[in-house]
XYZ file of C-alpha atoms in Angstrom:
648
model
C 88.759 139.359 98.727
C 92.224 138.737 97.235
C 92.457 136.389 94.283
C 95.023 133.612 93.878
C 95.981 131.508 90.858
C 96.143 127.714 91.072
C 98.039 125.848 88.356
C 96.778 122.358 87.520
C 98.980 119.454 86.310
C 97.984 120.100 82.671
C 99.399 123.618 82.921
C 96.042 125.398 82.983
C 95.410 127.933 85.739
C 92.250 128.879 87.598
C 91.552 131.894 89.807
C 89.971 131.566 93.236
C 89.456 133.589 96.379
C 92.347 133.256 98.816
C 91.492 130.599 101.389
C 89.973 128.229 98.838
C 90.314 124.552 99.810
C 91.243 121.638 97.534
C 87.706 120.323 98.143
C 86.358 123.563 96.663
C 88.662 123.197 93.654
C 87.573 119.582 93.081
C 83.905 120.599 93.191
C 84.594 123.448 90.771
C 86.226 121.096 88.255
C 83.467 118.453 88.298
C 80.922 116.813 90.548
C 82.571 113.449 89.849
C 85.951 114.703 91.075
C 84.288 116.231 94.140
C 83.078 112.745 95.109
C 86.320 110.921 94.283
C 88.954 113.369 95.596
C 90.772 112.304 98.769
C 93.639 114.826 99.025
C 95.846 117.159 96.999
C 99.475 117.999 96.440
C 100.014 121.759 96.833
C 103.449 123.112 95.945
C 104.880 119.607 96.426
C 103.275 119.038 99.854
C 100.567 116.482 100.577
C 97.508 118.579 101.448
C 94.237 117.810 103.205
C 91.109 118.662 101.204
C 89.999 120.892 104.110
C 93.159 122.998 104.340
C 92.890 126.524 102.869
C 95.306 127.818 100.219
C 96.291 131.471 100.569
C 98.787 132.075 97.754
C 99.462 131.278 94.106
C 100.263 127.554 93.985
C 100.517 124.431 91.895
C 97.871 121.848 92.745
C 97.180 118.222 91.859
C 94.094 116.456 93.172
C 94.282 112.791 94.197
C 91.801 109.924 94.198
C 92.073 106.373 95.507
C 93.742 105.475 92.194
C 96.826 107.449 93.279
C 98.483 104.634 95.194
C 101.159 106.579 97.086
C 98.829 109.230 98.470
C 95.937 106.812 99.028
C 98.112 104.415 101.046
C 99.443 107.203 103.242
C 95.929 108.425 104.021
C 94.420 104.977 104.561
C 97.209 103.945 106.925
C 97.172 107.237 108.787
C 93.389 107.147 109.223
C 93.540 103.539 110.398
C 96.007 104.526 113.133
C 93.429 106.996 114.443
C 90.529 104.587 113.966
C 92.419 101.898 115.891
C 93.207 104.299 118.743
C 89.540 105.329 118.840
C 88.466 101.679 118.883
C 90.838 100.877 121.752
C 89.558 103.769 123.846
C 85.939 102.892 123.107
C 86.567 99.329 124.344
C 88.888 100.316 127.231
C 88.228 103.978 128.157
C 91.070 104.079 130.695
C 93.764 103.464 128.061
C 96.016 106.463 127.324
C 97.113 107.145 123.746
C 100.533 108.396 122.627
C 101.613 108.373 118.957
C 100.606 106.394 115.854
C 102.747 106.936 112.752
C 102.542 105.412 109.291
C 105.314 102.886 108.568
C 106.188 100.592 105.676
C 103.166 98.411 104.850
C 100.979 99.877 107.572
C 101.077 101.713 110.894
C 101.440 101.293 114.621
C 100.053 103.045 117.682
C 101.518 103.053 121.206
C 99.216 102.770 124.219
C 99.635 102.976 127.970
C 97.355 100.350 129.498
C 97.509 98.817 132.953
C 96.653 95.304 131.761
C 98.658 94.050 128.765
C 96.982 93.425 125.457
C 96.785 89.769 124.450
C 96.573 88.381 120.895
C 92.863 87.670 121.317
C 92.274 91.409 121.777
C 93.267 92.085 118.167
C 90.113 90.481 116.780
C 88.008 92.523 119.198
C 89.736 95.754 118.153
C 89.401 94.886 114.446
C 85.666 94.334 114.880
C 85.256 97.708 116.574
C 87.359 99.389 113.839
C 85.060 98.027 111.129
C 82.060 99.334 113.043
C 83.656 102.791 113.065
C 84.413 102.566 109.344
C 80.821 101.562 108.600
C 79.526 104.603 110.505
C 81.137 106.874 107.870
C 81.809 109.470 110.571
C 82.996 112.821 109.251
C 86.664 113.735 109.661
C 87.178 117.398 110.583
C 90.152 119.542 111.535
C 90.828 122.729 113.488
C 93.838 124.846 114.435
C 94.231 125.428 118.187
C 96.480 127.633 120.248
C 99.025 125.688 122.257
C 97.647 126.623 125.694
C 94.164 125.491 124.699
C 95.504 122.139 123.402
C 97.545 121.520 126.577
C 94.581 122.264 128.817
C 92.323 120.043 126.705
C 94.601 117.029 127.169
C 95.184 117.738 130.845
C 91.426 117.768 131.380
C 91.123 114.422 129.562
C 93.954 112.769 131.526
C 96.274 112.395 128.491
C 99.760 113.277 129.866
C 101.588 111.867 126.850
C 99.842 114.308 124.521
C 100.696 117.164 126.906
C 104.367 116.171 126.819
C 104.324 115.932 123.019
C 102.931 119.453 122.705
C 105.406 120.870 125.210
C 108.292 119.325 123.261
C 107.256 120.920 119.953
C 109.555 123.929 119.403
C 108.161 127.417 118.919
C 104.727 128.771 119.660
C 103.017 127.863 116.413
C 99.362 126.805 116.595
C 98.599 123.075 116.558
C 96.342 121.048 114.284
C 93.632 118.847 115.760
C 91.659 116.142 113.971
C 88.309 114.553 114.826
C 87.176 111.193 113.491
C 83.579 111.416 114.565
C 83.754 112.526 118.217
C 87.230 111.023 118.808
C 90.070 113.539 118.639
C 93.846 113.440 118.171
C 96.744 115.856 117.773
C 98.006 115.348 114.218
C 99.741 117.114 111.326
C 97.489 115.361 108.788
C 96.384 115.062 106.073
C 93.444 112.659 106.441
C 90.504 111.296 104.487
C 87.130 113.045 104.690
C 85.151 110.329 106.488
C 85.885 107.007 108.122
C 83.933 105.174 105.421
C 86.609 105.969 102.836
C 88.913 103.448 104.531
C 88.591 100.007 102.863
C 87.258 97.755 105.616
C 88.648 94.634 103.911
C 92.106 96.077 103.235
C 93.664 95.963 106.705
C 94.702 93.495 109.393
C 96.022 93.955 112.925
C 99.272 92.021 112.996
C 101.003 91.939 116.357
C 101.601 93.387 119.821
C 105.001 94.514 121.089
C 106.561 96.555 123.860
C 108.071 99.986 123.210
C 109.572 102.554 125.577
C 107.982 105.976 125.507
C 110.019 108.077 123.073
C 112.534 105.233 122.757
C 114.004 105.931 126.210
C 114.575 102.852 128.399
C 114.205 105.054 131.497
C 110.655 105.991 130.473
C 107.445 103.921 130.768
C 107.086 100.736 128.735
C 104.130 101.116 126.368
C 102.232 98.562 124.311
C 102.480 98.866 120.551
C 99.916 97.406 118.166
C 101.016 96.981 114.554
C 98.649 96.935 111.599
C 99.055 96.298 107.875
C 96.907 98.185 105.369
C 96.365 98.471 101.641
C 93.849 100.159 99.395
C 91.974 96.929 98.674
C 91.544 93.301 99.695
C 93.880 92.071 96.964
C 96.755 94.229 98.217
C 96.302 92.843 101.723
C 96.139 89.277 100.410
C 99.420 89.676 98.532
C 101.066 91.143 101.609
C 99.888 88.314 103.858
C 101.087 85.763 101.293
C 104.466 87.495 101.236
C 104.663 87.333 105.028
C 103.786 83.649 104.930
C 106.542 83.050 102.394
C 108.949 85.160 104.454
C 108.203 82.995 107.507
C 109.132 79.890 105.503
C 112.382 81.606 104.464
C 113.259 82.954 107.925
C 117.026 82.512 108.233
C 116.704 81.652 111.930
C 114.413 78.725 111.158
C 116.492 77.561 108.182
C 119.726 78.099 110.109
C 118.516 75.544 112.642
C 117.288 73.085 110.006
C 120.590 73.342 108.110
C 122.672 73.331 111.331
C 124.415 76.584 110.397
C 124.582 78.614 113.627
C 122.930 79.418 116.906
C 122.608 82.372 119.296
C 122.375 82.229 123.089
C 121.755 84.565 126.011
C 125.333 84.413 127.300
C 126.530 86.262 124.163
C 123.693 88.534 122.982
C 124.059 89.642 119.399
C 126.987 87.267 118.767
C 126.950 84.287 116.421
C 128.039 80.742 117.261
C 128.906 79.376 113.823
C 128.581 75.600 113.385
C 130.742 73.735 110.838
C 128.087 73.993 108.121
C 127.587 77.720 108.650
C 131.309 78.409 108.860
C 131.739 76.632 105.526
C 129.316 79.103 103.928
C 131.083 81.983 105.669
C 134.593 81.001 104.579
C 133.541 80.184 101.005
C 131.980 83.635 100.711
C 134.997 85.280 102.326
C 137.435 83.428 100.053
C 135.400 84.547 97.033
C 135.502 88.186 98.182
C 139.218 87.947 98.944
C 139.947 86.770 95.393
C 137.697 89.429 93.880
C 139.316 92.199 95.934
C 142.838 91.087 95.055
C 141.879 91.060 91.399
C 140.432 94.553 91.895
C 143.734 95.962 93.111
C 143.060 95.931 96.869
C 145.802 95.311 99.419
C 144.474 93.343 102.393
C 145.375 94.461 105.923
C 144.338 93.555 109.452
C 144.036 96.026 112.320
C 143.567 95.805 116.135
C 140.279 95.061 117.854
C 140.925 97.214 120.931
C 142.072 100.797 120.374
C 142.789 103.626 122.816
C 140.060 106.235 123.127
C 142.563 108.906 121.996
C 142.307 107.685 118.413
C 138.508 107.614 118.567
C 138.528 111.160 119.973
C 140.847 112.314 117.225
C 138.716 110.703 114.511
C 135.479 112.111 115.942
C 133.878 108.740 116.681
C 134.102 109.219 120.449
C 131.905 112.287 120.259
C 129.541 111.138 117.514
C 129.354 107.373 118.068
C 130.264 106.608 121.688
C 126.787 105.336 122.619
C 127.278 102.448 120.160
C 130.792 101.531 121.350
C 131.850 98.870 123.853
C 134.241 100.513 126.315
C 137.182 98.558 127.750
C 139.040 99.864 130.810
C 142.508 98.469 131.422
C 144.646 98.922 134.558
C 147.976 99.492 132.805
C 150.631 98.275 135.266
C 148.513 99.447 138.197
C 148.544 103.053 137.080
C 146.455 105.473 139.109
C 144.126 106.068 136.191
C 142.803 103.235 134.080
C 143.426 103.408 130.349
C 140.158 103.695 128.423
C 139.904 101.754 125.187
C 137.060 100.732 122.898
C 136.334 97.716 120.753
C 136.392 99.095 117.244
C 132.918 99.732 115.797
C 134.439 100.374 112.346
C 137.807 100.081 110.662
C 138.375 103.464 109.028
C 140.563 105.236 111.667
C 142.814 102.175 111.835
C 143.200 102.118 108.056
C 144.380 105.733 108.142
C 147.064 104.625 110.635
C 148.287 102.034 108.130
C 148.234 104.645 105.348
C 150.222 107.093 107.487
C 153.173 104.710 107.844
C 155.725 106.000 105.375
C 155.607 108.881 102.930
C 153.026 108.635 100.126
C 153.355 110.217 96.704
C 150.657 111.174 94.218
C 152.029 108.286 92.156
C 150.918 105.851 94.915
C 147.297 106.916 94.548
C 144.755 105.511 94.355
C 145.698 103.174 97.195
C 142.978 100.563 97.749
C 143.024 98.987 101.201
C 140.715 96.164 102.326
C 140.083 94.284 105.550
C 137.695 91.614 106.719
C 137.357 93.709 109.819
C 135.691 92.301 112.925
C 133.655 95.076 114.552
C 131.493 95.408 117.642
C 128.606 97.842 118.041
C 126.086 98.106 120.820
C 122.568 97.447 119.577
C 119.617 97.444 122.006
C 118.540 93.892 122.774
C 115.110 94.575 121.289
C 116.697 95.468 117.937
C 118.680 92.227 117.605
C 117.386 89.853 114.922
C 119.119 86.541 114.271
C 122.286 87.123 112.266
C 120.697 90.055 110.423
C 121.148 92.513 113.316
C 123.992 91.638 115.667
C 126.541 93.244 117.959
C 129.596 91.422 116.647
C 130.126 91.210 112.893
C 132.727 91.230 110.130
C 132.641 93.695 107.248
C 134.168 93.334 103.811
C 135.495 96.800 104.484
C 137.666 98.860 102.192
C 139.101 102.354 101.932
C 140.439 104.009 98.839
C 142.874 106.873 99.349
C 142.871 109.011 96.223
C 143.201 112.498 94.773
C 140.121 114.656 94.246
C 140.367 114.198 90.493
C 140.172 110.396 90.996
C 136.843 110.378 92.881
C 134.792 109.943 89.716
C 136.839 107.111 88.212
C 137.159 105.256 91.533
C 133.423 105.551 92.213
C 132.611 104.232 88.747
C 135.082 101.366 89.217
C 133.567 100.425 92.583
C 130.035 100.424 91.177
C 131.226 98.129 88.368
C 132.977 95.875 90.920
C 129.914 95.735 93.174
C 127.608 95.025 90.212
C 129.593 91.970 89.157
C 129.779 90.638 92.733
C 126.029 90.963 93.170
C 125.447 89.278 89.826
C 127.706 86.373 90.825
C 125.649 85.999 93.996
C 122.333 85.931 92.136
C 121.221 89.576 92.367
C 120.923 91.006 88.870
C 119.387 94.350 89.868
C 119.851 96.884 92.621
C 118.835 100.458 93.326
C 121.004 103.269 94.692
C 120.180 105.858 97.347
C 122.152 109.067 97.846
C 122.370 109.971 101.551
C 123.377 113.557 102.255
C 124.543 115.376 105.391
C 123.032 114.333 108.739
C 122.178 116.807 111.470
C 124.983 115.460 113.671
C 128.164 115.643 111.594
C 131.823 116.651 111.456
C 133.317 119.106 109.000
C 132.250 122.479 107.650
C 129.334 123.111 105.288
C 131.876 124.033 102.618
C 133.528 120.606 102.929
C 130.126 118.885 102.831
C 129.107 120.880 99.754
C 132.255 119.685 97.996
C 131.868 116.048 99.108
C 128.179 115.823 98.149
C 128.746 117.436 94.767
C 131.694 115.124 94.018
C 129.848 111.912 94.961
C 126.670 112.860 93.112
C 128.596 113.799 89.966
C 130.609 110.566 90.119
C 127.452 108.471 90.521
C 125.782 110.123 87.545
C 128.954 109.725 85.498
C 128.682 105.979 86.220
C 125.258 106.014 84.568
C 123.187 105.869 87.772
C 120.604 108.400 88.927
C 120.195 107.751 92.670
C 117.143 108.517 94.783
C 117.631 110.993 97.620
C 117.768 109.669 101.190
C 117.945 112.990 103.062
C 119.954 113.333 106.245
C 121.195 109.722 106.326
C 124.861 110.250 105.464
C 127.703 109.193 107.781
C 128.859 111.859 110.230
C 132.013 112.391 108.149
C 130.610 112.318 104.627
C 127.775 111.596 102.172
C 127.212 108.061 101.001
C 125.650 105.844 98.393
C 123.535 102.943 99.636
C 123.098 99.945 97.342
C 119.744 98.235 97.858
C 118.986 94.672 96.731
C 115.469 93.370 96.112
C 115.022 89.714 97.005
C 112.880 86.958 95.512
C 109.745 87.995 97.412
C 110.091 91.738 96.886
C 111.819 92.845 100.097
C 114.555 95.479 99.966
C 117.920 95.009 101.703
C 120.467 97.796 102.026
C 123.885 96.159 101.698
C 126.785 97.943 100.026
C 127.888 101.511 100.744
C 130.267 104.016 99.185
C 131.192 107.271 100.955
C 133.281 110.322 100.110
C 135.200 111.652 103.106
C 137.264 114.851 103.277
C 137.028 114.965 107.090
C 138.973 111.958 108.474
C 142.130 112.567 106.399
C 142.192 116.078 107.894
C 141.494 114.972 111.460
C 144.029 112.117 111.318
C 146.636 114.079 109.362
C 146.856 111.887 106.258
C 148.942 113.419 103.481
C 150.663 112.704 100.191
C 153.303 114.571 98.253
C 151.792 116.046 95.118
C 153.341 116.598 91.714
C 154.241 120.110 92.911
C 156.351 118.713 95.762
C 153.935 120.005 98.433
C 151.862 118.018 100.882
C 148.180 117.492 100.105
C 145.261 115.722 101.796
C 144.016 112.567 100.137
C 140.300 111.934 99.783
C 139.137 108.815 101.609
C 136.484 106.681 99.944
C 134.832 104.275 102.395
C 133.290 101.266 100.657
C 131.719 97.925 101.490
C 130.216 95.529 98.971
C 128.361 92.956 101.060
C 128.290 94.991 104.265
C 128.513 92.514 107.112
C 129.071 88.838 106.301
C 126.582 87.824 108.979
C 123.762 89.919 107.548
C 124.539 89.079 103.931
C 124.541 85.358 104.665
C 121.152 85.827 106.319
C 119.932 87.577 103.178
C 121.287 84.776 100.970
C 119.569 82.132 103.098
C 116.227 83.928 102.808
C 116.675 84.834 99.122
C 117.245 81.179 98.213
C 114.930 79.735 100.913
C 117.937 77.735 102.138
C 118.647 76.291 98.671
C 121.976 78.081 98.352
C 123.883 78.131 95.064
C 125.733 74.831 94.791
C 129.193 76.386 95.221
C 128.085 77.973 98.531
C 126.036 75.065 99.901
C 127.764 73.733 103.036
C 126.781 70.107 102.314
C 126.797 69.736 98.556
C 126.306 65.987 98.054
C 125.174 63.077 100.200
C 125.790 59.593 98.836
C 123.110 57.409 100.427
C 123.134 53.632 100.236
C 120.036 51.515 99.689
C 121.753 48.264 100.751
C 124.779 47.611 102.925
C 126.558 45.825 100.041
C 126.825 49.267 98.375
C 128.946 50.780 101.176
C 132.315 50.294 99.472
C 131.099 51.822 96.233
C 129.549 54.741 98.130
C 132.924 55.477 99.707
C 134.502 55.284 96.238
C 131.981 57.826 94.893
C 132.618 60.224 97.780
C 136.395 59.952 97.309
C 136.031 60.784 93.601
C 133.832 63.790 94.355
C 136.165 65.117 97.043
C 139.129 64.748 94.719
C 137.233 66.927 92.227
C 136.626 69.642 94.839
C 133.060 68.723 95.811
C 131.934 68.610 99.435
C 130.537 65.072 99.714
C 129.666 62.638 102.491
C 128.178 59.192 102.853
C 125.037 58.059 104.595
C 125.538 54.341 105.279
C 122.932 54.034 108.013
C 120.589 51.066 108.076
C 117.559 53.209 107.193
C 115.187 53.185 104.252
C 116.287 55.352 101.338
C 113.086 57.430 101.487
C 113.846 58.313 105.103
C 117.379 59.380 104.165
C 116.123 61.482 101.248
C 113.559 63.261 103.431
C 116.087 64.008 106.136
C 118.754 65.415 103.822
C 116.201 67.350 101.787
C 115.009 68.948 105.020
C 118.626 69.971 105.622
C 118.692 71.541 102.121
C 121.373 69.256 100.653
C 121.343 70.128 96.917
C 122.158 66.665 95.527
C 121.496 63.183 96.904
C 123.070 60.247 95.107
C 121.326 56.950 95.862
C 123.236 53.697 95.381
C 121.758 50.223 95.269
C 122.750 46.891 93.736
C 122.211 48.035 90.139
C 124.313 51.177 90.609
C 127.147 49.105 92.113
C 127.060 46.689 89.189
C 126.843 49.387 86.473
C 129.110 51.981 88.169
C 126.347 54.573 88.057
C 124.471 56.722 90.552
C 120.804 57.614 90.920
C 120.600 61.421 91.118
C 117.955 63.328 93.051
C 118.133 67.136 93.185
C 116.623 69.300 95.898
C 113.126 70.430 94.979
C 112.663 67.807 92.247
C 110.597 64.642 92.575
C 112.155 62.824 89.645
C 115.451 60.959 89.673
C 117.894 60.241 86.893
C 120.655 57.666 86.463
C 124.083 58.707 85.228
C 127.620 57.359 85.210
C 130.048 58.175 87.987
C 132.412 60.028 85.636
C 129.606 62.197 84.264
C 128.242 63.216 87.665
C 131.722 63.985 89.019
C 132.461 66.237 86.030
C 129.086 67.974 86.262
C 129.202 68.568 90.013
C 132.841 69.695 89.959
C 131.829 72.462 87.556
C 128.829 73.411 89.712
C 131.066 73.551 92.780
C 133.428 76.044 91.127
C 132.937 79.603 92.438
C 131.717 82.002 89.724
C 134.959 84.000 89.634
C 136.856 80.829 88.692
C 134.630 79.623 85.872
């Protein structure tokens, strides 16, 4: 039998017969490793212990201490164990797919009667019984015809359709967890007992169309969360509990910021308090962009389809666009327009007005551009995922030799904005060419190389996010981590050689000839709606004082203090602080509770002593203690706190 060489992580090599499995290798190294091994990485691929190796390879064996691999296996096995449990309880249920997702897994089922929340406890109990059985997990390779017939015989049409949609005629892998079987690429653990029975929880039930197609059957999806131990699950559940307290929809209602309603799905009705936050943030960004050399523009909301066809958006993005048909002066054929889903083609139109010279570049153009994109109703989520939104959008028209310096300058700009808004750290993802794209491979090679080199020159080594670039160019994604550990992708920066070509943007070079500019698409916050939602949840509603919509409430303890309360509010307003009185005939404790619930940062209480001494009693949100200070001192202090960070 042919021999192969396997190279271990320490650089040592061992010879084995071709077809050796990672389980064999683990047993050869030590009996202890044989018992602890759960999977392997072979030539960079996650590998089941049962899979044979037929060629010289690198190999690393994993145990439950290897968090990344262990989590993938535990979550993947739990998807199968849950599906088995469901079919053991309700044999008529048909199974579809059950992938691993962030923090856990889900599985989609076709069941005549809907699942109810009480079913989750029943399924969990059955899952733990399966885990305790320590049933062996085995795998086989089947020919396609055999697999199709097997599922037809078992009345599993969804599995038949999945197999028929897999391209090529390659054999298929089957897995058994005990006597329950599923079509699966693997890898998996070696027995059901390796799954920590106290490390998972079934979380929720939702609807999901088969293969995401609204014309196909509606399935029932069960979500689960899983970790390698009880402590990991506990931390996750605590995080979810904290996230629920910070939910921007809940806090938005408590703070009277906004509302949504069925008559305008995915659109925000901003209330005065919410619009104050919005405009303060927008004014801050406007000042920062002006200081950064951006020229602000404003472009139309409704644009003829001809421009979208020319730019490529009509072909690549039409399913997300709102189409507007207009009967132009009763013409025989209606004019077809679209609400703009992004601003870039319109910015090229502004650039194209008048001749541009190499001396004019870089030209930095910015717009608080209102955009509309169709999102399925099931994907909408408060103000985080909407159909109508405003971007702090910008486009930099530059020469190729300016890509590096402009990228570095934008990263510096974005870093200082995030720091001003309370986010000291962020990570960067590099998203390369998607499957559906415009432009030649040669152009994409050049764009990807330029953006990656510029990012590294700025001192950042991004992580790869394969296939997630825009259809016209690669992009950087800037990811914030909030106070409870959640990641939010906000800013973007993209290199685009395609749109300037398609929309005929040019400049006159130093040689007197016409050249194509490079277009850098950039956004710092992304959409204002989503970023405000992130800020609300990051700060649990306790927004930085300069952004808080209601900064100070001056609450009277006695009616004789009303005149002085009005005097205090006038002084605060004159100093640039948003202040209001509460002169109601209510007890001060009631007023404090009410305004604290509304997340007012500072409450100034005024009674007889404060009137006599020209002082105020200060109570800050989240603090139980109060302090007494003079009117002049509190006005000076709060005026400074109310100053936006770029003006300090």
